PDB file of C-alpha atoms in Angstrom:
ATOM      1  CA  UNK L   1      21.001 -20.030   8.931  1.00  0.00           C
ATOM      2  CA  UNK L   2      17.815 -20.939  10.659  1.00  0.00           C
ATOM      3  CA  UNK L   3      17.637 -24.565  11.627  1.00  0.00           C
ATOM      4  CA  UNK L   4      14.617 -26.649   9.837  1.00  0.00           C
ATOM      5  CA  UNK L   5      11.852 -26.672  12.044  1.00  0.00           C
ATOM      6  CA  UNK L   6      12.228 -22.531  12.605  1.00  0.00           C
ATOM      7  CA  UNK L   7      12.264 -22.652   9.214  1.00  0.00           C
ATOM      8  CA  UNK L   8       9.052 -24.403   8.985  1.00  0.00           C
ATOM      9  CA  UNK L   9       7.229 -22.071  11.359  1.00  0.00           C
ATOM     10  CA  UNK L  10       8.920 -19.130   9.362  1.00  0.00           C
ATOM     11  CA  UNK L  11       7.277 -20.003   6.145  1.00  0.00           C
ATOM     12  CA  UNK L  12       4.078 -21.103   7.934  1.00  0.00           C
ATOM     13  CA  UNK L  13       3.416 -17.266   9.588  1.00  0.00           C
ATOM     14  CA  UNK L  14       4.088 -16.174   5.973  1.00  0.00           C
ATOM     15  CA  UNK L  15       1.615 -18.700   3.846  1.00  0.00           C
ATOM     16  CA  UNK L  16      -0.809 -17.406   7.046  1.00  0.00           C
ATOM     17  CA  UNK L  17       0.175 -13.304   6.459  1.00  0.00           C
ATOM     18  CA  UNK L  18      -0.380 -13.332   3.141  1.00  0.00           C
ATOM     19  CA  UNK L  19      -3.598 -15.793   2.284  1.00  0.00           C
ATOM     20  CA  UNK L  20      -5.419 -13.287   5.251  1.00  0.00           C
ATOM     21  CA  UNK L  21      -4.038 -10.408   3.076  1.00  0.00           C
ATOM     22  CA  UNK L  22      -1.763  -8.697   6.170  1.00  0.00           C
ATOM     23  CA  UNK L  23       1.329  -6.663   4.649  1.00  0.00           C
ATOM     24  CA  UNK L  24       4.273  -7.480   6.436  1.00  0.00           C
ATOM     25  CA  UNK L  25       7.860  -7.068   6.119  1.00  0.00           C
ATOM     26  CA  UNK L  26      11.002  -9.313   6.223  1.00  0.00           C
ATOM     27  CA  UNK L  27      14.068  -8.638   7.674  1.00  0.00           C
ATOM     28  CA  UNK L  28      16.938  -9.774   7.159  1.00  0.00           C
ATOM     29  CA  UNK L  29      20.678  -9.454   8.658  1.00  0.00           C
ATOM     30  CA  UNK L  30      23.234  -8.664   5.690  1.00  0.00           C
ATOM     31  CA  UNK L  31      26.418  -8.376   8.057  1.00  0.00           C
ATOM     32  CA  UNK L  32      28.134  -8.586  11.280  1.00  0.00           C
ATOM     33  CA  UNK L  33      31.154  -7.071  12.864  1.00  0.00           C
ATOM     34  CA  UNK L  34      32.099  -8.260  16.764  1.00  0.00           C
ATOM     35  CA  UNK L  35      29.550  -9.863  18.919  1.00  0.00           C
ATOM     36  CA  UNK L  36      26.149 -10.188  17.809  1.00  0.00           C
ATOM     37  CA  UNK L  37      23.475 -13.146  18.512  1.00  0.00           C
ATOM     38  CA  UNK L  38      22.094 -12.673  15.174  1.00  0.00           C
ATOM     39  CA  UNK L  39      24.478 -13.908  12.457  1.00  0.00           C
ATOM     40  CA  UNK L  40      24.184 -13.178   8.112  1.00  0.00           C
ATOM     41  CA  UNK L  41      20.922 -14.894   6.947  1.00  0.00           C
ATOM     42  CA  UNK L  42      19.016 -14.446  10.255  1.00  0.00           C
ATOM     43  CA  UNK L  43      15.880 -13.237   9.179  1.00  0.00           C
ATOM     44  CA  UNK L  44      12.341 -11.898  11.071  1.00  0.00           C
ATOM     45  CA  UNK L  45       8.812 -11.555  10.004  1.00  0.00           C
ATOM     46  CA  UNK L  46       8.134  -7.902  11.363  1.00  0.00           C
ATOM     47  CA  UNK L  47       4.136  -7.202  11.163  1.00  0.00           C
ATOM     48  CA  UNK L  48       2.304  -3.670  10.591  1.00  0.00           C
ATOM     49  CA  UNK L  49       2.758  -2.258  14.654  1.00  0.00           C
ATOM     50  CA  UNK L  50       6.224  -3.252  14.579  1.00  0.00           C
ATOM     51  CA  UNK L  51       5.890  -6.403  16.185  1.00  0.00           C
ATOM     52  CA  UNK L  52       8.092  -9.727  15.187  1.00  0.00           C
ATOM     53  CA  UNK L  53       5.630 -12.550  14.854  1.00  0.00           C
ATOM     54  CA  UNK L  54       8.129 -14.457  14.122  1.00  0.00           C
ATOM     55  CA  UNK L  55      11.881 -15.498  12.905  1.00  0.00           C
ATOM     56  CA  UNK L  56      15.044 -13.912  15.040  1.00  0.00           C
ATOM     57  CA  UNK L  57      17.696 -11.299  14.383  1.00  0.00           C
ATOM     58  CA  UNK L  58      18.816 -10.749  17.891  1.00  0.00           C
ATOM     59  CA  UNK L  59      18.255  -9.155  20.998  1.00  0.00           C
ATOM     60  CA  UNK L  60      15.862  -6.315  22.706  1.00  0.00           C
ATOM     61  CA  UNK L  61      18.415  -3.728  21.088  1.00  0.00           C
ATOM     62  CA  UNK L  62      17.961  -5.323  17.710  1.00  0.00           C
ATOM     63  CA  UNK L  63      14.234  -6.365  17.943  1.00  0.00           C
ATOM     64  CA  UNK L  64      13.183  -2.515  18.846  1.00  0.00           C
ATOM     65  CA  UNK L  65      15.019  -0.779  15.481  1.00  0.00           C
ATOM     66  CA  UNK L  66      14.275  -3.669  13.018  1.00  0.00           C
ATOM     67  CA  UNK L  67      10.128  -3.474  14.688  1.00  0.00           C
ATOM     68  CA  UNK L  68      10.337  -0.071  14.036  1.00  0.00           C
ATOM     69  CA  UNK L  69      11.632  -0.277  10.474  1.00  0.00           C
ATOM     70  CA  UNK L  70       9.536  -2.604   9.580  1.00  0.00           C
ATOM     71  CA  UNK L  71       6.752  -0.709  10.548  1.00  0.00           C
ATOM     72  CA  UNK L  72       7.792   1.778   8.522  1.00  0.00           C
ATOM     73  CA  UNK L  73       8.814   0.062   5.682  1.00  0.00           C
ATOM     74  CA  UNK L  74       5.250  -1.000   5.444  1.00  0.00           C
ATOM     75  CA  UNK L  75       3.345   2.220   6.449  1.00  0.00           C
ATOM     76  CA  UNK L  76       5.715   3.742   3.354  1.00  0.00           C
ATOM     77  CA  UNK L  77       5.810   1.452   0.467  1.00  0.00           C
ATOM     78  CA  UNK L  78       9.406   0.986   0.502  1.00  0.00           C
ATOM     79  CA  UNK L  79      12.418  -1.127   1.551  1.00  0.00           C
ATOM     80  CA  UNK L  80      14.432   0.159   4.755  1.00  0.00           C
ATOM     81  CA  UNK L  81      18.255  -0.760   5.146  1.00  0.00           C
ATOM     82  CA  UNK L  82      19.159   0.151   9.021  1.00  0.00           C
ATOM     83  CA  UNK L  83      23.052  -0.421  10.665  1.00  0.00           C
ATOM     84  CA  UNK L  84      23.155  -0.547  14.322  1.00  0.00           C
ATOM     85  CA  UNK L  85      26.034   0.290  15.756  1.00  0.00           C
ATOM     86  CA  UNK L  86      27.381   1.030  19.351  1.00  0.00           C
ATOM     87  CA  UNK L  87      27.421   4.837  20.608  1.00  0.00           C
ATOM     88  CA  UNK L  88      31.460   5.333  20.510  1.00  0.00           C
ATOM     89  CA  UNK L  89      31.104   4.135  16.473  1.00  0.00           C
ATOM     90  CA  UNK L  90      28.066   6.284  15.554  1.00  0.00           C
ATOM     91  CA  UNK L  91      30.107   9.209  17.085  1.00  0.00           C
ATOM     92  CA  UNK L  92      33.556   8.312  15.574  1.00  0.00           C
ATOM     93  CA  UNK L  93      31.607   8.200  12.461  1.00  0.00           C
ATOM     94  CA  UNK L  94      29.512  11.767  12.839  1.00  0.00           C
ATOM     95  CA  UNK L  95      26.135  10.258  12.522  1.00  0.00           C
ATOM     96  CA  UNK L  96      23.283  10.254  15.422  1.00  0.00           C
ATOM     97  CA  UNK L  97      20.407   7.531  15.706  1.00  0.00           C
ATOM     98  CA  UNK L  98      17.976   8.549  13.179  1.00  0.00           C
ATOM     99  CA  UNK L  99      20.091   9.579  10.654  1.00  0.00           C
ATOM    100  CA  UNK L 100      20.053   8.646   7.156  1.00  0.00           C
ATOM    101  CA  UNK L 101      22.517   8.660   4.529  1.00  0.00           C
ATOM    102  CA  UNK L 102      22.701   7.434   1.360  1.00  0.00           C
ATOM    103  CA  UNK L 103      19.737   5.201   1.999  1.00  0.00           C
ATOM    104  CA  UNK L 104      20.962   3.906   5.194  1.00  0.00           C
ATOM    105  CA  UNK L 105      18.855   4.514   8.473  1.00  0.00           C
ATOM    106  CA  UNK L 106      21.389   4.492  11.596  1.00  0.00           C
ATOM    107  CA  UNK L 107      20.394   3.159  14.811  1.00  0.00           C
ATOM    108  CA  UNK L 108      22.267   2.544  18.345  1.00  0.00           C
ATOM    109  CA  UNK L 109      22.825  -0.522  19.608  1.00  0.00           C
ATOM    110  CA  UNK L 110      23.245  -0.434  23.256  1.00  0.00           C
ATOM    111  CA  UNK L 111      23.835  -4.005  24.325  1.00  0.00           C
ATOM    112  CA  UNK L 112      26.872  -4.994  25.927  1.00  0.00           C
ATOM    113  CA  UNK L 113      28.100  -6.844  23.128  1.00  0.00           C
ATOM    114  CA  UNK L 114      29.000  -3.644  20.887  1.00  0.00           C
ATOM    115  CA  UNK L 115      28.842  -5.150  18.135  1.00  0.00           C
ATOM    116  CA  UNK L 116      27.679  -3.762  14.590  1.00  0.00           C
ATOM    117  CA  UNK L 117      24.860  -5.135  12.783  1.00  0.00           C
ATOM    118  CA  UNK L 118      23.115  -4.084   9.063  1.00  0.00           C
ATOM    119  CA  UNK L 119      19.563  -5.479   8.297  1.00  0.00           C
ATOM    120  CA  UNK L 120      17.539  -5.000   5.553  1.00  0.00           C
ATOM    121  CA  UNK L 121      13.783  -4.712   5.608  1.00  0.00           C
ATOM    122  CA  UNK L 122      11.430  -5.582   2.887  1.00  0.00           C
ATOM    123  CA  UNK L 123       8.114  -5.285   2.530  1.00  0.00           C
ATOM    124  CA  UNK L 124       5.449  -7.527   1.503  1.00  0.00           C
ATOM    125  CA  UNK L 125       1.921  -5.501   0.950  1.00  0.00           C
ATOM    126  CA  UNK L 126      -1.456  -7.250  -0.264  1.00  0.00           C
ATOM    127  CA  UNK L 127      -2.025  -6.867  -4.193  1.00  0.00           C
ATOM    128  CA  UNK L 128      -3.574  -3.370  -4.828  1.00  0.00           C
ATOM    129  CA  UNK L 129      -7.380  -3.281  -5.386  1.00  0.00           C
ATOM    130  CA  UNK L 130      -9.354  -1.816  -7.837  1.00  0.00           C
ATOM    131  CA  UNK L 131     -12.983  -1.479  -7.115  1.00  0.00           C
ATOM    132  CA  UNK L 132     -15.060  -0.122 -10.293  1.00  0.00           C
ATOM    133  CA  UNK L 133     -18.694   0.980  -9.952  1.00  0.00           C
ATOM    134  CA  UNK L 134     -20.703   0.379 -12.890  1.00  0.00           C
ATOM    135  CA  UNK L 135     -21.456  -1.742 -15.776  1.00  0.00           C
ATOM    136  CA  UNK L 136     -21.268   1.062 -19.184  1.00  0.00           C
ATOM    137  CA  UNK L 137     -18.635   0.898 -21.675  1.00  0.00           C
ATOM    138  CA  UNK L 138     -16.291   2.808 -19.270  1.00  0.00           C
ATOM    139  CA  UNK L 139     -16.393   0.377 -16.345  1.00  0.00           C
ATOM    140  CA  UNK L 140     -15.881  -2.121 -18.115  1.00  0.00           C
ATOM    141  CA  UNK L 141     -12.659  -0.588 -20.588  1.00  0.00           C
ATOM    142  CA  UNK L 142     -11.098  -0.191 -17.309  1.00  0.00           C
ATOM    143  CA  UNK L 143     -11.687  -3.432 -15.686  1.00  0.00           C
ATOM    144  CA  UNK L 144     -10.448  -5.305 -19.027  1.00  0.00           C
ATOM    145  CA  UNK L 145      -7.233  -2.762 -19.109  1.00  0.00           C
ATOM    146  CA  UNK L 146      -6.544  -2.802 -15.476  1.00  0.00           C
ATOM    147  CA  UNK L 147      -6.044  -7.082 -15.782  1.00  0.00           C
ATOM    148  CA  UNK L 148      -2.527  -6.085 -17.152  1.00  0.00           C
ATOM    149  CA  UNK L 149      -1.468  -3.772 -13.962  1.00  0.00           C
ATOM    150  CA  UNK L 150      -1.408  -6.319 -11.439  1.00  0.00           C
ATOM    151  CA  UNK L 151      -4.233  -4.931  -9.918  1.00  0.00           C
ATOM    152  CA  UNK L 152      -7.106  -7.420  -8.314  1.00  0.00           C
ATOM    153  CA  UNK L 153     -10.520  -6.648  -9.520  1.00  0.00           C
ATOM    154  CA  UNK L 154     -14.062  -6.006  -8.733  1.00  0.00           C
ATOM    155  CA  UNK L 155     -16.709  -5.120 -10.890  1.00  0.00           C
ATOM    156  CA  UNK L 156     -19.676  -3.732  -8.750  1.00  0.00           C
ATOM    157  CA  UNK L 157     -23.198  -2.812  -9.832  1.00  0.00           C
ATOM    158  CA  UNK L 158     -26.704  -3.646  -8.740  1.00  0.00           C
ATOM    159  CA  UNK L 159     -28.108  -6.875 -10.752  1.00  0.00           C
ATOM    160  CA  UNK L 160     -24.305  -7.326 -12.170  1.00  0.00           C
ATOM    161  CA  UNK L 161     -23.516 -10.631 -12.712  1.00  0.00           C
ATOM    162  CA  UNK L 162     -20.654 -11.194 -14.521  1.00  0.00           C
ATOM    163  CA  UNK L 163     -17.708  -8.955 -16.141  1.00  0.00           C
ATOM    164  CA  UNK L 164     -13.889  -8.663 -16.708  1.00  0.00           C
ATOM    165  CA  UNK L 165     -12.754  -8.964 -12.983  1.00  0.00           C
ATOM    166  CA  UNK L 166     -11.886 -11.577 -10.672  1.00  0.00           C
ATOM    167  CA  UNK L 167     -14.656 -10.572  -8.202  1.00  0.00           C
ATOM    168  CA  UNK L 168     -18.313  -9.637 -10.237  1.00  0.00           C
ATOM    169  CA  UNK L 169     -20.475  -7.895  -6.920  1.00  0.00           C
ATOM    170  CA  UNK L 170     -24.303  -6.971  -7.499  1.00  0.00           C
ATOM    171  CA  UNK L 171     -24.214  -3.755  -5.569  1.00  0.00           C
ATOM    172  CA  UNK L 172     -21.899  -1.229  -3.947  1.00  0.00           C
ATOM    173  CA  UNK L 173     -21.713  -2.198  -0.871  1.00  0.00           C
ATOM    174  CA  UNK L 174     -17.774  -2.354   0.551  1.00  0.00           C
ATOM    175  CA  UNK L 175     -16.203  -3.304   3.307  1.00  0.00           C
ATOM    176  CA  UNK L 176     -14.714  -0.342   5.018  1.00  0.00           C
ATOM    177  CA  UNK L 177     -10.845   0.050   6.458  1.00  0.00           C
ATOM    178  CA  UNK L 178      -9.761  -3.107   4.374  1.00  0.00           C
ATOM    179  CA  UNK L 179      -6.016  -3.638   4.211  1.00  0.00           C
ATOM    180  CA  UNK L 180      -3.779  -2.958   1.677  1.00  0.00           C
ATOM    181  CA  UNK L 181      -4.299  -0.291  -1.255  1.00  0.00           C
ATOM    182  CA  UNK L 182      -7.807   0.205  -2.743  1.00  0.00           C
ATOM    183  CA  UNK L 183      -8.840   2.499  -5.762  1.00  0.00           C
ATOM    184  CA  UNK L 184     -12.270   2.765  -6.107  1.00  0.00           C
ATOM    185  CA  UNK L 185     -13.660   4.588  -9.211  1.00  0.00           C
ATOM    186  CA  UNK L 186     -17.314   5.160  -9.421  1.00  0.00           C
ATOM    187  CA  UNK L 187     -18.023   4.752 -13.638  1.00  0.00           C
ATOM    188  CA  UNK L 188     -21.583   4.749 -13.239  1.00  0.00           C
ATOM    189  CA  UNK L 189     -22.425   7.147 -15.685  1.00  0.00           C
ATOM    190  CA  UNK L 190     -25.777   7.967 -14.703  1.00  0.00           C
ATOM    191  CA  UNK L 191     -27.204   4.667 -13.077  1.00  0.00           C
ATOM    192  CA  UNK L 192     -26.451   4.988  -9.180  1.00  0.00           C
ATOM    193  CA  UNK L 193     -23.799   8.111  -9.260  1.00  0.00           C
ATOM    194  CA  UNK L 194     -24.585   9.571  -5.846  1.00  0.00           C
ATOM    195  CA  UNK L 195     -25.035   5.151  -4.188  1.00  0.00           C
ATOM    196  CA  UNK L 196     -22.226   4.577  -5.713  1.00  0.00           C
ATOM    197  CA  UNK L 197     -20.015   7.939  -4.207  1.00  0.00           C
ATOM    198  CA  UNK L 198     -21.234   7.026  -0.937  1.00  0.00           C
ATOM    199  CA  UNK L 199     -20.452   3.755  -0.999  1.00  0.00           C
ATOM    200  CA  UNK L 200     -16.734   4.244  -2.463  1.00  0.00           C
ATOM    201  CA  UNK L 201     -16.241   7.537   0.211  1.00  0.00           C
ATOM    202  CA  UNK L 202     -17.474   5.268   3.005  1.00  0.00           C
ATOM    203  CA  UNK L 203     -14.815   2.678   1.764  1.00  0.00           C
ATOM    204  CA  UNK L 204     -11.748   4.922   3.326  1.00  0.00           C
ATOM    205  CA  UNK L 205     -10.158   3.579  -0.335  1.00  0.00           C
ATOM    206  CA  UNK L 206      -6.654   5.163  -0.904  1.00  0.00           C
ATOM    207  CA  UNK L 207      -7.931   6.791  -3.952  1.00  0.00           C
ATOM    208  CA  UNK L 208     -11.642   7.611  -5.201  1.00  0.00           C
ATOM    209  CA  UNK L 209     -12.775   9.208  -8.755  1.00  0.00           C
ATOM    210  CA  UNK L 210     -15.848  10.059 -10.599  1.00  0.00           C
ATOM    211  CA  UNK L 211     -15.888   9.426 -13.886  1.00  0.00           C
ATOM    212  CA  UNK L 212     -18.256  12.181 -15.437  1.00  0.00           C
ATOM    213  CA  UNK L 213     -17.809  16.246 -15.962  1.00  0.00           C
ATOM    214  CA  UNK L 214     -16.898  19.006 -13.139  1.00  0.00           C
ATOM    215  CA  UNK L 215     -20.636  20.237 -13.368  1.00  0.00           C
ATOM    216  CA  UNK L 216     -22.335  16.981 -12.974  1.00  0.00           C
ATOM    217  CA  UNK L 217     -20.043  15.916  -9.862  1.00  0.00           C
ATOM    218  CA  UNK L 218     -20.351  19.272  -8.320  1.00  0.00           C
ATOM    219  CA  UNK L 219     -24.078  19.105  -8.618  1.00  0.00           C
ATOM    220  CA  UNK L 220     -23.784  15.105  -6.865  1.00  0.00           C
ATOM    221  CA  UNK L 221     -21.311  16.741  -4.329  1.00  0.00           C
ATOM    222  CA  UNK L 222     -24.155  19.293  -3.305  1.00  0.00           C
ATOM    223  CA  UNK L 223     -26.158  16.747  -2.447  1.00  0.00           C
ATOM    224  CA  UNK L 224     -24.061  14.586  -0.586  1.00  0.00           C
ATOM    225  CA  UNK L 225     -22.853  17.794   1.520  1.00  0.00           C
ATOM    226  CA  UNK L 226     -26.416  18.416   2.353  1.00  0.00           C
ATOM    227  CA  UNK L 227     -27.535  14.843   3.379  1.00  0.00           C
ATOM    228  CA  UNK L 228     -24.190  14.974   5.693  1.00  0.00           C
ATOM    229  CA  UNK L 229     -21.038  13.831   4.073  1.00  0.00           C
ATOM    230  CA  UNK L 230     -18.407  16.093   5.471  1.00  0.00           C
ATOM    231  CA  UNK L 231     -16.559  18.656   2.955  1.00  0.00           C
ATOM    232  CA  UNK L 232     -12.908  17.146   3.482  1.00  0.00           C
ATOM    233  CA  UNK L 233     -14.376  13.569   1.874  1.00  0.00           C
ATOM    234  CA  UNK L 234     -15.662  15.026  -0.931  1.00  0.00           C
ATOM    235  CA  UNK L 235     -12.580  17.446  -1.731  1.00  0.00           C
ATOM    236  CA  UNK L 236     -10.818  13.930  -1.576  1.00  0.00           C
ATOM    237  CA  UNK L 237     -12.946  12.975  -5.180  1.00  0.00           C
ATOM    238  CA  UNK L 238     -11.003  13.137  -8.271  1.00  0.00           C
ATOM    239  CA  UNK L 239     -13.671  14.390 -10.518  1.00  0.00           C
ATOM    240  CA  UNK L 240     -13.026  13.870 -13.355  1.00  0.00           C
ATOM    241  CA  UNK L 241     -11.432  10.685 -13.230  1.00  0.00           C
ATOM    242  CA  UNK L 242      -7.952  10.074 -14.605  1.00  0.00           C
ATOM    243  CA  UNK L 243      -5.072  12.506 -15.856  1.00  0.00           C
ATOM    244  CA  UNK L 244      -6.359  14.872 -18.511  1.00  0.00           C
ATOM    245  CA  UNK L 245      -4.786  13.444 -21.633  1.00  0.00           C
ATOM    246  CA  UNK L 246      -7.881  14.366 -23.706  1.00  0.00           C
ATOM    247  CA  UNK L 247      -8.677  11.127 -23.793  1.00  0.00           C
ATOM    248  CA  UNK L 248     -12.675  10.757 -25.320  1.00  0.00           C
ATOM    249  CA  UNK L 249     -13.086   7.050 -26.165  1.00  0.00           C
ATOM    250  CA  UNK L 250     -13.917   4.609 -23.091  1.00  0.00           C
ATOM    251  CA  UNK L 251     -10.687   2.455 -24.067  1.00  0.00           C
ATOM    252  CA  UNK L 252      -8.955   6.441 -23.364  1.00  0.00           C
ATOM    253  CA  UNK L 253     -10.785   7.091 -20.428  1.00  0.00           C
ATOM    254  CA  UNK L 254      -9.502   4.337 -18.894  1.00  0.00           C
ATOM    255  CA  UNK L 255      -5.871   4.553 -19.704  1.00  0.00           C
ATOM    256  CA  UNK L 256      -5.947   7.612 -18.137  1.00  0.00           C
ATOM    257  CA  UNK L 257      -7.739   6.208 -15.083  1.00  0.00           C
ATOM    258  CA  UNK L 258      -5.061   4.094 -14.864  1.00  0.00           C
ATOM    259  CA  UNK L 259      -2.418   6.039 -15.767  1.00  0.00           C
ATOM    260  CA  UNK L 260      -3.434   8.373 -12.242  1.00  0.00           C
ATOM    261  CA  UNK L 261      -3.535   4.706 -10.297  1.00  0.00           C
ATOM    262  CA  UNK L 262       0.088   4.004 -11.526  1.00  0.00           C
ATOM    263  CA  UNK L 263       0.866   7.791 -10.477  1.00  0.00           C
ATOM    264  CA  UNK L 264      -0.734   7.586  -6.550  1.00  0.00           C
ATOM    265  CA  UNK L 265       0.789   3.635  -6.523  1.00  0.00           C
ATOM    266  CA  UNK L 266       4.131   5.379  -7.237  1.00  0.00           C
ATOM    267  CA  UNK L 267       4.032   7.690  -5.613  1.00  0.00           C
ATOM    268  CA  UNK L 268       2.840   5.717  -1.699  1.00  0.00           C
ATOM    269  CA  UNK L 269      -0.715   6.595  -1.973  1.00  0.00           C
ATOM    270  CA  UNK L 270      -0.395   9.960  -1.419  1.00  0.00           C
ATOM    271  CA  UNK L 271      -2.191  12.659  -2.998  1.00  0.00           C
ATOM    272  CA  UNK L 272      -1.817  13.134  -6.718  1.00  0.00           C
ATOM    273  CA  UNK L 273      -3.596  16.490  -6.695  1.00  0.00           C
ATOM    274  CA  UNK L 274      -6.832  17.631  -8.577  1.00  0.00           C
ATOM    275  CA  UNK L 275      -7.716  19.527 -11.245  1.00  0.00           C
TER     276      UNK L 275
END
């Protein structure tokens, strides 16, 4: 266990992580066999690059794998659970560094001690965004729907004021390369379409959708291709928004939005494929 003032500081860098909105990941040592300075409990705040801002489950040996799960326990979405074990063992046993099996990640331990050590790495990522452009009967379907998926909000639109979200914005305007997951869906329906693309492309948001037909995007896409916007970022436009469940009513519109959120939230942000 971690004495009381370490534990102090240990909660402190996490009250700090989170209120600034940094995903990090905890780590923590599940069990011991032989020598090992880190002992069941131990535990290690293990930030974005890999780096341990703070907590301790051992050594340079130990530090390097559990920095690098971490790392990658954020970067995918997903818990890690690594066992690091001296050479002779990993051999004995037929697995290599690196390997995985059955959901655990092997790694070598090379200190002198030889002992054996299994931590488990969690991480702890921002609350997903959802950014909605507009202020028709779409927008705001999806805003009021969306307060049930644990998703924070913004409403955005120019002269907007107030609306179903925990952030109202007059305007478009986003920062760009915020952390955490963002879904930005432009709902505009006519007032601002091609503002409000430019502003949601220009947000590097995990996901971005139009919500209007094939023809009318294609027609908006033109113009943003001429004016500059390079083809990749608009092939990266779900248009139309949301999976096609033939949904015609805004409160149906939005499900659907939603239901393609859930789907690329699932699924670690990557691409959920267009129509």
């Amino acid at each position: 266990m971690m004495p009381a003032r370490f534990d102090s500081r240990f909660e402190a860098t996490l009250s700090t992580l989170r209120a600034q909105g940094v995903p990090f990941a905890i780590a923590t040592v599940v069990r011991t066999v032989d020598a090992t300075s880190a002992k069941p409990g131990a535990k290690a705040v293990v930030l974005p690059d890999g780096t341990i801002a703070e907590g301790w489950i051992g050594g340079g040996c130990a530090r390097s794998a559990v920095g690098k799960a971490g790392a990658a326990a954020i970067r995918e979405g997903r818990p890690q659970f690594i066992s690091l074990r001296p050479e002779e063992l990993l051999a004995a046993e037929g697995v290599a560094a690196g390997d995985e099996r059955h959901g655990v990640r092997f790694a070598r331990n090379g200190c002198p001690s030889k002992g054996s050590m299994d931590v488990f790495v969690e991480p702890v990522l921002p609350q997903p965004r959802l950014v909605v452009f507009g202020a028709g009967p779409v927008a705001m379907a999806l805003c009021d729907l969306a307060g049930r998926f644990d998703l924070h909000r913004t409403l955005a639109a120019p002269g907007l004021t107030d609306g179903a979200a925990e952030h109202v914005q007059d305007g478009f305007a986003l920062e760009a390369g915020a952390l955490g997951q963002r879904y930005v869906v432009v709902a505009t329906q006519g007032k601002g379409d091609e503002a409000g693309l430019r502003a949601a492309l220009a947000s590097g948001a995990d996901y971005v959708a139009f919500v209007g037909s094939r023809r009318k995007f294609a027609t908006l896409a033109e113009r943003l291709v001429a004016s500059g916007v390079p083809l990749e970022d608009i092939a990266r436009v779900k248009a139309p928004a949301g999976l096609d469940i033939h949904a015609i009513t805004p409160e149906e519109i939005a499900l659907s939005i939603l239901a393609e959120i859930t789907l690329c939230r699932r699924a670690g942000g990557r691409e959920v494929g267009h129509d």
